[in-house]
Amino acid sequence: MTEETEEEPKFAPGETIHDVATVAGMYQNWFLDYASYVILERAVPAIEDGLKPVQRRILHAMKEMDDGRFNKVANVIGQTMQYHPHGDASIGDAMVNLGQKDLLIETQGNWGDIRTGDGAAAPRYIEARLSKFALDVVFNPDITDWQMSYDGRKREPTTLPVKFPLLLAQGVEGIAVGLSTKIMPHNFRELCKASIDVLRGRDIQLFPDFPTGGLCDITNYNSGQRGAKIRLRATIEKADKTMLVIRDIPYGTTTTALMESIVKASEANKIKIKKVVDNTAAEVEIQVHLPTGVSPDLTMDALYAFTDCEISISPNTCVIIEDKPRFVGVEDMLRLSTQKTVRLLERELEIRQDELHEKWHSASLEKIFIENRIYRKIEECETWDEILETIDAGLKKFVRVEGEKQKANDTRIVLRRAITQDDLTRLTEIRIKRISKFDGFKADEYIQKLETELAEVADHLANITRYAISYFDGLLKKYGTGRERKTQLRTFDVVTAQKVAVANQKLYVNRQDGFVGFGLKKDEFVCDCSDLDDIIAIRRDGSFMVTRIAEKTFVGKDILHVGVYNKNDDRLVYNMMYQDGPSGVTYAKRFLVTGITRDKTYDLTKGGKNSKVLYLTANPNSESEIVSVQLTDKAPARVKQFEFDFAELAIKGKGSQGNIVTKQPIKRIKQEALGDSTLGGREMFFDSVVGRLNTAGHGRYLGTFDTDNTVLVVYKDGSYELKSPDTAHHFDVPNIVLLRKLEPDTVLSTVYVEGETKVHYVKRFKIETSTLEKRFSFISESKNSKLLVVTANPEPLVEMKIQRDKKADRETEKLPLHTFIDVKGWKAAGNKLAYYKIHSLALLTDEGPEPERRAAAKKRGPATIPRPAAPEPVAPLPELTGPVEVTSEDVERAQAVLRRPKSQLKLF
């Protein structure tokens, strides 16, 4: 029954009638009141000052207690309880949180550590006081709106007049009823500069900066609005081949939690580690020791994939604006905060202007009162009213109020307001001692000083934007030192768990019964794998299935091939011969397995009854092969044995029919020779943003890499290293000066300074070492030795600024290094560059030919058919920016381009 149809309740005579409310109505009203209270008064900060009520009350209580000295936190908590009716625990936690942000509160004692998760000491042991920044920026009782405290005994601020985007600087997190907020902290210096840009009408863009440092991917930050997402990573360094060191941790986690996640992943066999050691003190240092033979690069990726070394946060910028929760972006929040700051600064200037006017008014009246001896005229007055009238009459002879009609030759002083009774009373309170020592010259100086300050304040009010810019610039200079950005903004590559998972399982197969899994330990061993891998199983009848690895899975009887399946592998090519059941014809095909649905059965033959696979191989790098085909004795063909070359077939999809090999019955197929990769070497690119190699066309093109090719990396410390072209490698981009494919004729030319003698040396050498993952220093190992330039250009040119003697002027000289010294061994010291002083040295040539073929690679896409043999890719000629000398290498490159087919020329 609804409320509209309910009958009115009947009461007996004499019965007291009370208000009647339904349970549904009470729930609706009370819950709404409770939800509104939690949102507005506890969880979500106000846009005006960026503070929750408990934070605002703590700061107000500390301001009341402020005498410049530290106060016990327990004392501050007790003072705050006069305004905050929710107990000391909530106040203490909020105060520790404020203190750890190191902005508004200056702390003393053990306040805990957000990096390690250690809590603060008891409130009776730690102390705090307001920081100078808080005293300058947060408080001004003259422009503060006040309200009564919860018990009506005290006044507390409705909001504090914060003249800074405090909410964005500190960040905040809160959960209310049906609503939450999560605002990331931002950099102090960047906020000041962004506020200046807002005032100057420029576009702004803000990104988070966390006190724990680390790395942050803000690709999907989207101004921190709902639906946004940021990824945070720890900073991991490779100490050596057996140890990784974690320097910074993601915001929101702790060293303890991070270590526990690493141990948990190790126990689950997702990563292989020997031990984890926490050496955190003033700086974070977590050592991850690796077993012998475990790749540090793969372990680094595994740490990001399986532990808290990488986390994601979903910001949600919700604030209270005009007593309502609003969702706005961080840039809009900064604009609102900057506009509010301008209004507060304007209000402070207006108050200051009124104060100066009052001081000027009082000083002027006092000067007239004393210099004109008006005080003598009140000696004969008998009543108080008569005294005031006498003073007023005496002053009017020398002053007039602004706006009053001026008479001819009127030289009276102009007052900005009328004289009040309070003004007259103040004049009567001047002591005789002060009158006797009155100095008119000093009085004029004081009034002039007030007028100068009034003019300055009026100028600020007339140019309030300029004044606000100067204010933020002052904050930046006064408090910005030591507040540089701690979090590095990076773009992360996506770490696929299947790629970095440790091979913690062993794959077995029972071919006859059709089972695969890691629990069939009595059956045939196939390979090592992880528990995240997919498995492909091809049966004798030409059907196959891809399924998730499990302890034991049925995939169909008579299994011919089983292995780990990687859907992104475009190099694994299957060579197959099968006999079509209805026709008896034998077909050959080469195919890739892509675009599959897990646990769905596919057919590799024409699908006829009694079809069967006669020959099948899986080739990791698209190798072709030559097989010998022997027909049965009953076959009518005269030639009963012949060879078939799979290299003649194009690589197609899994559903292709294939080419006819023979219509005769086949007795045996035998591999005679394994051919080369028909897809050629892999085209590798280097993405300096993420510090990785890739085959997707991101970054700088390095060239085509075969199995035996390596990457040459030269570091700023004067060492080089050879690395395999593995996309799992991490490269320390900030410390790299040269990264390229190592060619047999690569010659490095370098200039360095020997540390002890300070002599410049020139050296040219070829890479003679072949050991991978080991650094070799090619400059002097003396302390303070420094690498100046290094290049792989065959004809390098450097420009020097030299001084032949102390009295001579500086000269500029160009030197071709290839004419200065011959190619020597990598251990040679080189030749001395000059016996005179060298002030600077710069390389004028680039690194030599490194083809930029990203557009061609993207256009071509993943290779699915064999390409005809072609010459090694050649770079286009460099853009001419001035006189260029044509070298023999330029001629060879041009001839190589001209030798190409027209179908390839259009790619360049």
mmCIF file of C-alpha atoms in Angstrom, residues 57 60 79-85 146-158:
data_model
loop_
_atom_site.group_PDB
_atom_site.id
_atom_site.type_symbol
_atom_site.label_atom_id
_atom_site.label_comp_id
_atom_site.label_asym_id
_atom_site.label_seq_id
_atom_site.Cartn_x
_atom_site.Cartn_y
_atom_site.Cartn_z
ATOM 1 C CA ARG A 57 41.315 22.468 12.051
ATOM 2 C CA HIS A 60 44.077 26.589 12.675
ATOM 3 C CA GLN A 79 44.078 21.856 20.964
ATOM 4 C CA THR A 80 42.505 20.566 17.751
ATOM 5 C CA MET A 81 39.894 18.534 19.641
ATOM 6 C CA GLN A 82 38.219 21.822 20.531
ATOM 7 C CA TYR A 83 37.211 22.030 16.863
ATOM 8 C CA HIS A 84 37.167 18.424 15.622
ATOM 9 C CA PRO A 85 34.662 16.116 17.359
ATOM 10 C CA TRP A 146 34.541 32.213 10.289
ATOM 11 C CA GLN A 147 31.970 29.879 11.775
ATOM 12 C CA MET A 148 31.236 28.565 15.260
ATOM 13 C CA SER A 149 32.760 25.262 16.333
ATOM 14 C CA TYR A 150 30.614 22.198 16.959
ATOM 15 C CA ASP A 151 29.950 23.144 20.598
ATOM 16 C CA GLY A 152 29.540 26.872 19.966
ATOM 17 C CA ARG A 153 32.458 27.872 22.214
ATOM 18 C CA LYS A 154 35.094 28.713 19.584
ATOM 19 C CA ARG A 155 35.427 30.255 16.169
ATOM 20 C CA GLU A 156 36.960 28.196 13.397
ATOM 21 C CA PRO A 157 37.612 29.058 9.721
ATOM 22 C CA THR A 158 35.086 27.967 7.136
#
